[in-house]
Structures are given as C-alpha cells and as structure tokens.
PDB file of C-alpha atoms and ligand atoms in Angstrom:
ATOM      1  CA  UNK N   1      19.872   6.680   3.890  1.00  0.00           C
ATOM      2  CA  UNK N   2      16.395   6.616   2.334  1.00  0.00           C
ATOM      3  CA  UNK N   3      13.713   8.870   3.612  1.00  0.00           C
ATOM      4  CA  UNK N   4      10.786   7.831   5.728  1.00  0.00           C
ATOM      5  CA  UNK N   5       7.185   9.038   5.467  1.00  0.00           C
ATOM      6  CA  UNK N   6       5.870  11.375   8.205  1.00  0.00           C
ATOM      7  CA  UNK N   7       2.240  12.172   8.685  1.00  0.00           C
ATOM      8  CA  UNK N   8       1.542  14.984  11.208  1.00  0.00           C
ATOM      9  CA  UNK N   9      -1.832  16.201  12.461  1.00  0.00           C
ATOM     10  CA  UNK N  10      -3.769  15.242   9.365  1.00  0.00           C
ATOM     11  CA  UNK N  11      -7.439  15.974   9.074  1.00  0.00           C
ATOM     12  CA  UNK N  12      -9.322  14.947   5.939  1.00  0.00           C
ATOM     13  CA  UNK N  13     -12.748  13.783   4.900  1.00  0.00           C
ATOM     14  CA  UNK N  14     -15.348  13.923   2.168  1.00  0.00           C
ATOM     15  CA  UNK N  15     -16.982  17.259   1.697  1.00  0.00           C
ATOM     16  CA  UNK N  16     -18.567  18.324   4.993  1.00  0.00           C
ATOM     17  CA  UNK N  17     -17.873  14.991   6.583  1.00  0.00           C
ATOM     18  CA  UNK N  18     -14.612  14.823   8.448  1.00  0.00           C
ATOM     19  CA  UNK N  19     -13.088  11.310   8.784  1.00  0.00           C
ATOM     20  CA  UNK N  20      -9.512  11.695   9.916  1.00  0.00           C
ATOM     21  CA  UNK N  21      -8.872  13.592  13.141  1.00  0.00           C
ATOM     22  CA  UNK N  22      -5.396  14.728  13.839  1.00  0.00           C
ATOM     23  CA  UNK N  23      -3.699  11.634  12.467  1.00  0.00           C
ATOM     24  CA  UNK N  24       0.051  11.397  13.097  1.00  0.00           C
ATOM     25  CA  UNK N  25       2.291   8.513  12.262  1.00  0.00           C
ATOM     26  CA  UNK N  26       5.614   7.637  10.721  1.00  0.00           C
ATOM     27  CA  UNK N  27       6.662   4.953   8.376  1.00  0.00           C
ATOM     28  CA  UNK N  28      10.443   4.600   8.700  1.00  0.00           C
ATOM     29  CA  UNK N  29      12.524   4.068   5.650  1.00  0.00           C
ATOM     30  CA  UNK N  30      13.060   0.413   4.855  1.00  0.00           C
ATOM     31  CA  UNK N  31      10.401  -0.743   7.230  1.00  0.00           C
ATOM     32  CA  UNK N  32       7.063  -2.320   6.818  1.00  0.00           C
ATOM     33  CA  UNK N  33       4.470  -0.273   8.656  1.00  0.00           C
ATOM     34  CA  UNK N  34       1.119  -1.909   9.179  1.00  0.00           C
ATOM     35  CA  UNK N  35      -2.067   0.074   9.675  1.00  0.00           C
ATOM     36  CA  UNK N  36      -4.810  -2.046  11.160  1.00  0.00           C
ATOM     37  CA  UNK N  37      -8.249  -1.240  12.479  1.00  0.00           C
ATOM     38  CA  UNK N  38     -11.951  -2.059  12.121  1.00  0.00           C
ATOM     39  CA  UNK N  39     -14.048  -1.322   9.069  1.00  0.00           C
ATOM     40  CA  UNK N  40     -14.690   2.360   8.616  1.00  0.00           C
ATOM     41  CA  UNK N  41     -11.772   3.403  10.873  1.00  0.00           C
ATOM     42  CA  UNK N  42     -10.407   5.598   8.057  1.00  0.00           C
ATOM     43  CA  UNK N  43      -7.497   3.538   6.805  1.00  0.00           C
ATOM     44  CA  UNK N  44      -8.308   3.893   3.142  1.00  0.00           C
ATOM     45  CA  UNK N  45      -9.073   7.564   3.686  1.00  0.00           C
ATOM     46  CA  UNK N  46      -5.628   7.981   5.190  1.00  0.00           C
ATOM     47  CA  UNK N  47      -3.836   6.384   2.240  1.00  0.00           C
ATOM     48  CA  UNK N  48      -5.882   8.632  -0.173  1.00  0.00           C
ATOM     49  CA  UNK N  49      -4.973  11.704   1.930  1.00  0.00           C
ATOM     50  CA  UNK N  50      -1.278  10.742   1.881  1.00  0.00           C
ATOM     51  CA  UNK N  51      -1.440  10.250  -1.906  1.00  0.00           C
ATOM     52  CA  UNK N  52      -2.994  13.677  -2.459  1.00  0.00           C
ATOM     53  CA  UNK N  53      -6.292  12.221  -3.649  1.00  0.00           C
ATOM     54  CA  UNK N  54      -8.188  14.085  -0.870  1.00  0.00           C
ATOM     55  CA  UNK N  55      -7.530  17.654   0.176  1.00  0.00           C
ATOM     56  CA  UNK N  56      -6.196  17.983   3.753  1.00  0.00           C
ATOM     57  CA  UNK N  57      -8.210  20.032   6.200  1.00  0.00           C
ATOM     58  CA  UNK N  58      -4.994  20.379   8.210  1.00  0.00           C
ATOM     59  CA  UNK N  59      -1.674  18.736   8.932  1.00  0.00           C
ATOM     60  CA  UNK N  60       1.334  17.743   6.774  1.00  0.00           C
ATOM     61  CA  UNK N  61       2.750  14.771   4.898  1.00  0.00           C
ATOM     62  CA  UNK N  62       6.501  14.576   4.248  1.00  0.00           C
ATOM     63  CA  UNK N  63       8.979  12.249   2.686  1.00  0.00           C
ATOM     64  CA  UNK N  64      12.139  12.953   4.571  1.00  0.00           C
ATOM     65  CA  UNK N  65      12.551  16.695   4.346  1.00  0.00           C
ATOM     66  CA  UNK N  66      10.272  17.099   1.313  1.00  0.00           C
ATOM     67  CA  UNK N  67       6.697  18.287   1.991  1.00  0.00           C
ATOM     68  CA  UNK N  68       4.204  16.230  -0.104  1.00  0.00           C
ATOM     69  CA  UNK N  69       0.909  17.777   0.878  1.00  0.00           C
ATOM     70  CA  UNK N  70      -0.475  20.236  -1.589  1.00  0.00           C
ATOM     71  CA  UNK N  71       1.423  18.531  -4.394  1.00  0.00           C
ATOM     72  CA  UNK N  72      -0.742  16.933  -7.107  1.00  0.00           C
ATOM     73  CA  UNK N  73      -0.888  13.155  -7.112  1.00  0.00           C
ATOM     74  CA  UNK N  74       1.302  12.858 -10.262  1.00  0.00           C
ATOM     75  CA  UNK N  75       4.102  14.802  -8.514  1.00  0.00           C
ATOM     76  CA  UNK N  76       3.853  12.402  -5.560  1.00  0.00           C
ATOM     77  CA  UNK N  77       4.191   9.540  -8.013  1.00  0.00           C
ATOM     78  CA  UNK N  78       7.319  11.238  -9.392  1.00  0.00           C
ATOM     79  CA  UNK N  79       8.582  11.695  -5.784  1.00  0.00           C
ATOM     80  CA  UNK N  80       8.413   7.942  -5.444  1.00  0.00           C
ATOM     81  CA  UNK N  81       5.083   7.268  -3.733  1.00  0.00           C
ATOM     82  CA  UNK N  82       2.935   4.505  -5.173  1.00  0.00           C
ATOM     83  CA  UNK N  83      -0.578   3.532  -4.070  1.00  0.00           C
ATOM     84  CA  UNK N  84      -1.915   0.131  -4.726  1.00  0.00           C
ATOM     85  CA  UNK N  85      -5.640   0.810  -4.190  1.00  0.00           C
ATOM     86  CA  UNK N  86      -8.313  -1.379  -2.661  1.00  0.00           C
ATOM     87  CA  UNK N  87     -10.071  -3.253  -5.438  1.00  0.00           C
ATOM     88  CA  UNK N  88      -8.002  -4.273  -8.382  1.00  0.00           C
ATOM     89  CA  UNK N  89      -8.363  -1.574 -10.991  1.00  0.00           C
ATOM     90  CA  UNK N  90      -6.822  -3.307 -13.997  1.00  0.00           C
ATOM     91  CA  UNK N  91      -7.399  -2.709 -17.664  1.00  0.00           C
ATOM     92  CA  UNK N  92      -9.213  -5.972 -18.292  1.00  0.00           C
ATOM     93  CA  UNK N  93      -9.255  -5.710 -22.083  1.00  0.00           C
ATOM     94  CA  UNK N  94      -5.440  -5.143 -22.236  1.00  0.00           C
ATOM     95  CA  UNK N  95      -2.738  -7.739 -21.847  1.00  0.00           C
ATOM     96  CA  UNK N  96      -0.876  -8.389 -18.656  1.00  0.00           C
ATOM     97  CA  UNK N  97       2.261  -6.811 -20.135  1.00  0.00           C
ATOM     98  CA  UNK N  98       0.486  -3.683 -21.321  1.00  0.00           C
ATOM     99  CA  UNK N  99      -0.965  -3.268 -17.829  1.00  0.00           C
ATOM    100  CA  UNK N 100       2.520  -3.484 -16.464  1.00  0.00           C
ATOM    101  CA  UNK N 101       3.907  -0.991 -18.966  1.00  0.00           C
ATOM    102  CA  UNK N 102       1.252   1.541 -17.893  1.00  0.00           C
ATOM    103  CA  UNK N 103       2.708   1.383 -14.425  1.00  0.00           C
ATOM    104  CA  UNK N 104       6.095   2.621 -15.711  1.00  0.00           C
ATOM    105  CA  UNK N 105       4.704   5.919 -16.874  1.00  0.00           C
ATOM    106  CA  UNK N 106       6.199   8.325 -14.275  1.00  0.00           C
ATOM    107  CA  UNK N 107       9.657   7.536 -15.681  1.00  0.00           C
ATOM    108  CA  UNK N 108       8.621   6.542 -19.103  1.00  0.00           C
ATOM    109  CA  UNK N 109      11.868   6.098 -20.991  1.00  0.00           C
ATOM    110  CA  UNK N 110      11.704   2.873 -22.862  1.00  0.00           C
ATOM    111  CA  UNK N 111      15.024   1.387 -21.656  1.00  0.00           C
ATOM    112  CA  UNK N 112      13.888   1.956 -18.083  1.00  0.00           C
ATOM    113  CA  UNK N 113      10.510   0.347 -18.691  1.00  0.00           C
ATOM    114  CA  UNK N 114      12.197  -2.709 -20.248  1.00  0.00           C
ATOM    115  CA  UNK N 115      14.388  -3.101 -17.191  1.00  0.00           C
ATOM    116  CA  UNK N 116      11.524  -2.716 -14.776  1.00  0.00           C
ATOM    117  CA  UNK N 117       9.546  -5.288 -16.776  1.00  0.00           C
ATOM    118  CA  UNK N 118      12.376  -7.771 -16.446  1.00  0.00           C
ATOM    119  CA  UNK N 119      12.464  -7.187 -12.723  1.00  0.00           C
ATOM    120  CA  UNK N 120       8.675  -7.587 -12.420  1.00  0.00           C
ATOM    121  CA  UNK N 121       8.812 -10.938 -14.265  1.00  0.00           C
ATOM    122  CA  UNK N 122      11.715 -12.070 -12.078  1.00  0.00           C
ATOM    123  CA  UNK N 123       9.647 -11.423  -8.979  1.00  0.00           C
ATOM    124  CA  UNK N 124       6.343 -12.697 -10.495  1.00  0.00           C
ATOM    125  CA  UNK N 125       7.191 -15.568 -12.852  1.00  0.00           C
ATOM    126  CA  UNK N 126       3.491 -16.371 -13.319  1.00  0.00           C
ATOM    127  CA  UNK N 127       2.956 -13.010 -14.851  1.00  0.00           C
ATOM    128  CA  UNK N 128       5.700 -13.697 -17.385  1.00  0.00           C
ATOM    129  CA  UNK N 129       3.868 -16.892 -18.407  1.00  0.00           C
ATOM    130  CA  UNK N 130       0.655 -14.902 -18.795  1.00  0.00           C
ATOM    131  CA  UNK N 131       2.089 -11.755 -20.299  1.00  0.00           C
ATOM    132  CA  UNK N 132       0.098 -12.006 -23.566  1.00  0.00           C
ATOM    133  CA  UNK N 133      -3.152 -12.971 -21.744  1.00  0.00           C
ATOM    134  CA  UNK N 134      -5.826 -10.402 -21.146  1.00  0.00           C
ATOM    135  CA  UNK N 135      -5.778  -9.027 -17.600  1.00  0.00           C
ATOM    136  CA  UNK N 136      -9.494  -9.713 -17.372  1.00  0.00           C
ATOM    137  CA  UNK N 137      -8.848 -13.432 -17.586  1.00  0.00           C
ATOM    138  CA  UNK N 138      -6.532 -13.666 -14.607  1.00  0.00           C
ATOM    139  CA  UNK N 139      -7.591 -15.304 -11.352  1.00  0.00           C
ATOM    140  CA  UNK N 140      -8.134 -13.096  -8.260  1.00  0.00           C
ATOM    141  CA  UNK N 141      -4.654 -13.909  -6.961  1.00  0.00           C
ATOM    142  CA  UNK N 142      -2.928 -13.357 -10.205  1.00  0.00           C
ATOM    143  CA  UNK N 143      -4.788 -10.074 -10.675  1.00  0.00           C
ATOM    144  CA  UNK N 144      -3.626  -8.929  -7.236  1.00  0.00           C
ATOM    145  CA  UNK N 145      -0.063  -9.840  -8.107  1.00  0.00           C
ATOM    146  CA  UNK N 146      -0.385  -7.826 -11.365  1.00  0.00           C
ATOM    147  CA  UNK N 147      -1.652  -4.809  -9.453  1.00  0.00           C
ATOM    148  CA  UNK N 148       1.281  -5.008  -7.098  1.00  0.00           C
ATOM    149  CA  UNK N 149       3.692  -5.568  -9.958  1.00  0.00           C
ATOM    150  CA  UNK N 150       2.231  -2.595 -11.815  1.00  0.00           C
ATOM    151  CA  UNK N 151       2.803  -0.370  -8.810  1.00  0.00           C
ATOM    152  CA  UNK N 152       6.399  -1.550  -8.618  1.00  0.00           C
ATOM    153  CA  UNK N 153       7.026  -0.653 -12.304  1.00  0.00           C
ATOM    154  CA  UNK N 154       7.412   2.980 -11.306  1.00  0.00           C
ATOM    155  CA  UNK N 155      10.320   1.922  -8.978  1.00  0.00           C
ATOM    156  CA  UNK N 156       8.805   3.604  -5.942  1.00  0.00           C
ATOM    157  CA  UNK N 157      10.543   4.443  -2.675  1.00  0.00           C
ATOM    158  CA  UNK N 158       7.334   4.137  -0.685  1.00  0.00           C
ATOM    159  CA  UNK N 159       4.640   1.614  -1.432  1.00  0.00           C
ATOM    160  CA  UNK N 160       1.142   2.225   0.029  1.00  0.00           C
ATOM    161  CA  UNK N 161      -0.904  -0.975  -0.171  1.00  0.00           C
ATOM    162  CA  UNK N 162      -4.596  -1.086   0.697  1.00  0.00           C
ATOM    163  CA  UNK N 163      -6.020  -4.516   1.699  1.00  0.00           C
ATOM    164  CA  UNK N 164      -4.206  -6.572  -0.886  1.00  0.00           C
ATOM    165  CA  UNK N 165      -5.445  -9.846   0.517  1.00  0.00           C
ATOM    166  CA  UNK N 166      -9.134  -8.999   0.241  1.00  0.00           C
ATOM    167  CA  UNK N 167     -11.094 -11.955  -1.147  1.00  0.00           C
ATOM    168  CA  UNK N 168      -7.981 -14.146  -1.760  1.00  0.00           C
ATOM    169  CA  UNK N 169      -7.663 -17.799  -0.761  1.00  0.00           C
ATOM    170  CA  UNK N 170      -5.330 -18.414   2.183  1.00  0.00           C
ATOM    171  CA  UNK N 171      -2.600 -19.960  -0.026  1.00  0.00           C
ATOM    172  CA  UNK N 172      -2.598 -16.911  -2.243  1.00  0.00           C
ATOM    173  CA  UNK N 173      -2.521 -14.648   0.826  1.00  0.00           C
ATOM    174  CA  UNK N 174       0.589 -16.531   1.963  1.00  0.00           C
ATOM    175  CA  UNK N 175       2.253 -15.934  -1.419  1.00  0.00           C
ATOM    176  CA  UNK N 176       1.264 -12.204  -1.328  1.00  0.00           C
ATOM    177  CA  UNK N 177       2.676 -11.725   2.149  1.00  0.00           C
ATOM    178  CA  UNK N 178       5.790 -13.572   1.000  1.00  0.00           C
ATOM    179  CA  UNK N 179       6.187 -10.966  -1.757  1.00  0.00           C
ATOM    180  CA  UNK N 180       5.654  -8.093   0.646  1.00  0.00           C
ATOM    181  CA  UNK N 181       8.193  -9.494   3.052  1.00  0.00           C
ATOM    182  CA  UNK N 182      10.667  -9.895   0.171  1.00  0.00           C
ATOM    183  CA  UNK N 183      10.139  -6.294  -0.956  1.00  0.00           C
ATOM    184  CA  UNK N 184      10.717  -5.055   2.578  1.00  0.00           C
ATOM    185  CA  UNK N 185      13.859  -7.197   2.770  1.00  0.00           C
ATOM    186  CA  UNK N 186      15.111  -5.443  -0.414  1.00  0.00           C
ATOM    187  CA  UNK N 187      14.733  -2.088   1.345  1.00  0.00           C
ATOM    188  CA  UNK N 188      11.413  -0.816   0.084  1.00  0.00           C
ATOM    189  CA  UNK N 189       9.458   1.298   2.578  1.00  0.00           C
ATOM    190  CA  UNK N 190       5.952  -0.219   2.785  1.00  0.00           C
ATOM    191  CA  UNK N 191       2.725   1.028   4.386  1.00  0.00           C
ATOM    192  CA  UNK N 192       0.307  -1.868   4.502  1.00  0.00           C
ATOM    193  CA  UNK N 193      -3.343  -1.593   5.388  1.00  0.00           C
ATOM    194  CA  UNK N 194      -4.689  -5.034   6.326  1.00  0.00           C
ATOM    195  CA  UNK N 195      -7.671  -6.733   7.905  1.00  0.00           C
ATOM    196  CA  UNK N 196      -5.597  -9.864   8.597  1.00  0.00           C
ATOM    197  CA  UNK N 197      -4.207  -8.362  11.769  1.00  0.00           C
ATOM    198  CA  UNK N 198      -2.162 -11.341  12.870  1.00  0.00           C
ATOM    199  CA  UNK N 199      -0.444 -11.788   9.496  1.00  0.00           C
ATOM    200  CA  UNK N 200       0.167  -8.071   9.140  1.00  0.00           C
ATOM    201  CA  UNK N 201       1.777  -7.830  12.600  1.00  0.00           C
ATOM    202  CA  UNK N 202       3.868 -10.891  11.779  1.00  0.00           C
ATOM    203  CA  UNK N 203       5.653  -9.209   8.832  1.00  0.00           C
ATOM    204  CA  UNK N 204       5.509  -5.619  10.172  1.00  0.00           C
ATOM    205  CA  UNK N 205       8.210  -3.618  11.976  1.00  0.00           C
ATOM    206  CA  UNK N 206       5.783  -1.014  13.267  1.00  0.00           C
ATOM    207  CA  UNK N 207       2.025  -1.210  13.820  1.00  0.00           C
ATOM    208  CA  UNK N 208      -0.530   1.597  14.067  1.00  0.00           C
ATOM    209  CA  UNK N 209      -4.070   0.875  15.113  1.00  0.00           C
ATOM    210  CA  UNK N 210      -6.799   3.206  13.822  1.00  0.00           C
ATOM    211  CA  UNK N 211     -10.229   3.605  15.192  1.00  0.00           C
ATOM    212  CA  UNK N 212     -12.857   6.233  14.306  1.00  0.00           C
ATOM    213  CA  UNK N 213     -10.433   8.262  12.317  1.00  0.00           C
ATOM    214  CA  UNK N 214      -7.693   8.392  14.867  1.00  0.00           C
ATOM    215  CA  UNK N 215      -4.472   6.489  15.614  1.00  0.00           C
ATOM    216  CA  UNK N 216      -5.159   4.948  18.983  1.00  0.00           C
ATOM    217  CA  UNK N 217      -2.103   2.776  19.308  1.00  0.00           C
ATOM    218  CA  UNK N 218       1.433   2.831  17.846  1.00  0.00           C
ATOM    219  CA  UNK N 219       3.791  -0.040  18.761  1.00  0.00           C
ATOM    220  CA  UNK N 220       6.799  -1.841  17.433  1.00  0.00           C
ATOM    221  CA  UNK N 221       5.421  -5.027  15.964  1.00  0.00           C
ATOM    222  CA  UNK N 222       7.468  -7.169  18.387  1.00  0.00           C
ATOM    223  CA  UNK N 223       5.716  -5.520  21.314  1.00  0.00           C
ATOM    224  CA  UNK N 224       2.176  -6.042  20.038  1.00  0.00           C
ATOM    225  CA  UNK N 225       0.086  -8.335  22.120  1.00  0.00           C
ATOM    226  CA  UNK N 226      -2.430  -9.721  19.670  1.00  0.00           C
ATOM    227  CA  UNK N 227      -4.854 -11.167  22.192  1.00  0.00           C
ATOM    228  CA  UNK N 228      -5.072  -7.894  23.991  1.00  0.00           C
ATOM    229  CA  UNK N 229      -5.410  -5.990  20.807  1.00  0.00           C
ATOM    230  CA  UNK N 230      -8.316  -8.133  19.670  1.00  0.00           C
ATOM    231  CA  UNK N 231     -10.040  -7.954  22.988  1.00  0.00           C
ATOM    232  CA  UNK N 232      -9.643  -4.192  23.324  1.00  0.00           C
ATOM    233  CA  UNK N 233     -10.371  -3.028  19.812  1.00  0.00           C
ATOM    234  CA  UNK N 234     -12.205  -5.667  17.833  1.00  0.00           C
ATOM    235  CA  UNK N 235     -14.131  -7.461  20.505  1.00  0.00           C
ATOM    236  CA  UNK N 236     -13.115 -10.801  18.906  1.00  0.00           C
ATOM    237  CA  UNK N 237     -11.858 -12.756  21.853  1.00  0.00           C
TER     238      UNK N 237
HETATM  239  N1  ATP S 301     -16.428   8.750  -0.818  1.00  0.00           N
HETATM  240  C1  ATP S 301     -16.857   8.864   0.461  1.00  0.00           C
HETATM  241  N2  ATP S 301     -17.788   9.789   0.768  1.00  0.00           N
HETATM  242  C2  ATP S 301     -18.276   9.905   1.986  1.00  0.00           C
HETATM  243  N3  ATP S 301     -17.832   9.181   3.069  1.00  0.00           N
HETATM  244  C3  ATP S 301     -16.917   8.216   2.809  1.00  0.00           C
HETATM  245  C4  ATP S 301     -16.342   8.001   1.521  1.00  0.00           C
HETATM  246  N4  ATP S 301     -15.490   7.045   1.585  1.00  0.00           N
HETATM  247  C5  ATP S 301     -15.435   6.609   2.861  1.00  0.00           C
HETATM  248  N5  ATP S 301     -16.313   7.378   3.607  1.00  0.00           N
HETATM  249  C6  ATP S 301     -16.490   7.252   5.053  1.00  0.00           C
HETATM  250  O1  ATP S 301     -15.320   7.464   5.741  1.00  0.00           O
HETATM  251  C7  ATP S 301     -15.155   6.618   6.802  1.00  0.00           C
HETATM  252  C8  ATP S 301     -13.835   5.836   6.715  1.00  0.00           C
HETATM  253  O2  ATP S 301     -13.821   5.036   5.553  1.00  0.00           O
HETATM  254  P1  ATP S 301     -12.569   4.294   5.036  1.00  0.00           P
HETATM  255  O3  ATP S 301     -12.939   3.659   3.744  1.00  0.00           O
HETATM  256  O4  ATP S 301     -11.409   5.158   5.114  1.00  0.00           O
HETATM  257  O5  ATP S 301     -12.427   3.144   6.160  1.00  0.00           O
HETATM  258  P2  ATP S 301     -11.507   1.886   6.196  1.00  0.00           P
HETATM  259  O6  ATP S 301     -10.783   1.906   7.509  1.00  0.00           O
HETATM  260  O7  ATP S 301     -10.655   1.838   4.979  1.00  0.00           O
HETATM  261  O8  ATP S 301     -12.554   0.680   6.219  1.00  0.00           O
HETATM  262  P3  ATP S 301     -12.493  -0.798   5.519  1.00  0.00           P
HETATM  263  O9  ATP S 301     -11.767  -1.599   6.530  1.00  0.00           O
HETATM  264  O10 ATP S 301     -13.916  -1.156   5.484  1.00  0.00           O
HETATM  265  O11 ATP S 301     -11.829  -0.663   4.220  1.00  0.00           O
HETATM  266  C9  ATP S 301     -16.371   5.649   6.794  1.00  0.00           C
HETATM  267  O12 ATP S 301     -17.306   6.185   7.779  1.00  0.00           O
HETATM  268  C10 ATP S 301     -16.910   5.856   5.401  1.00  0.00           C
HETATM  269  O13 ATP S 301     -18.299   5.620   5.373  1.00  0.00           O
HETATM  270 MG1   MG S 302     -10.496   0.471   3.447  1.00  0.00          MG
END
C-alpha cells in the first residue's frame, strides 16, 4: 500500500506576512485530491510549503510515516514528491527531449532515464513528434504537457500540480484533465490546485476548499454540491 500525504497544522508565509493558518488536510494514496479556492487563498503557498520551498512557522508534512518538513527540497524530490509549478518554467532554448531528461535527475542513471523517456512518449505522443524541437517553440498546451511529462520523469509517488489549465484553450484543458485522470487511474497520488472548480471536482476523489489561508471545507468529491459551493464561497451564482 502506497503512502498518502498528510499536512497537519501548517503555518507559513513570506517573511513577516503569514499566509497559511493552521492548514490540515490529507491526500490519500492513489487518489486525486483537488484544492480549490479563490485567488489569493493560499493554494500556491500551500504547495510551496509542502515542497519545502517555504519554511514552516508550525505544523508538519508527512508521506506515510516519513516526516518531510525540515527536509531540503531535493530530499523531497528523492522521497517521491514532484511539484509542477504555476507558470511553465521550461528551458526554452533546449529541445523537448533535453527538457524531459532534466526531469529524470533525482534518479539519474541512464538506463532509468531512457525507460522514463519511453513512458513519457507513450503518454504524450505529441512530445515524441516534437522531441528535437526547441521547447520555446511549443504551443501553450504542448508546453504544459511537457512540464507535466518532465515532472513525471522522476517517477514520483505524489504529484503536486498548480493550476495546469491556466491560459489553455478548452479543448487542451480537456486533454490535460484526461491525462490527470489517467495518471490517477494508474495509481499516482495527485494533489491538484485548480480554478476550474467544476472540472476539478469531476475528476477528484476528495476536495478541499481554501479561503484566506485556511481550509474551510473538506468533502468527498461525490458529496460536493457545486451550486452551493459557488454561492457560498465564490459569489458566482
Ligand atoms: N512571494 C510573496 N511575497 C509576499 N506575499 C506573497 C508572495 N506570494 C504570495 N503572496 C501572498 O500570499 C497570499 C496567497 O497567495 P497564493 O499565491 O498562495 O494564492 P493562490 O490561492 O495560489 O492564488 P491564485 O489562485 O491567484 O493562484 C496572497 O495574499 C499573496 O499576495
Ligand atoms: Mg496560485
């Protein structure tokens, strides 16, 4: 049985400004956990705090029995946590394939990288077609697929994904969500931060709603009432 991610009582922020207040949530192994909430709620900050990119002012982060907080980010990567950050930080002047190979670095043996590359191309055939092309010449959708594929090159146990659909055309968002659903189906543990609430809830097992740096609602996705959610927290209906 794989291990889930547990966040307990986390406080974090930027210098003197605290953003996360006593955040607790779990992402069960093999499930897709969606984190939704309005702009500025602290979703990105939470992913950064989990990944060790921000010091915690309190609380713990664990993968199964293993404490992750206080470990440097590279150790978290080795432990099997991968963050696909907001904005698509690719090496534009490098080829698609070289961008992918960089993602394999936590377990950098060549044979392993070659196997992961084959798996990436099987999942993203378009990237195989474009493997010699510069990453900077990809379309927005292709670039997002490349970022996702690069994160998967390390063969993570837990994938943290921050707003992957940002700025993509609806048809590309469909494709992206299809890939996430497939990864979940294959047993990957996924934490997805998304603005597309409806789509996120549709593929999620568990949903956490954040507001002003706190988790204000945690539900099984099947029990989420979208209309009520929008009315209560987004003022959209
Ligand atoms: N580097 C930073 N320095 C200071 N404050 C920051 C920094 N990054 C974010 N913040 C603040 O922290 C709060 C939470 O921001 P965060 O980016 O985590 O929100 P979010 O839920 O990801 O929002 P969005 O949906 O817009 O991506 C905001 O008030 C933001 O202004
Ligand atoms: Mg964000």
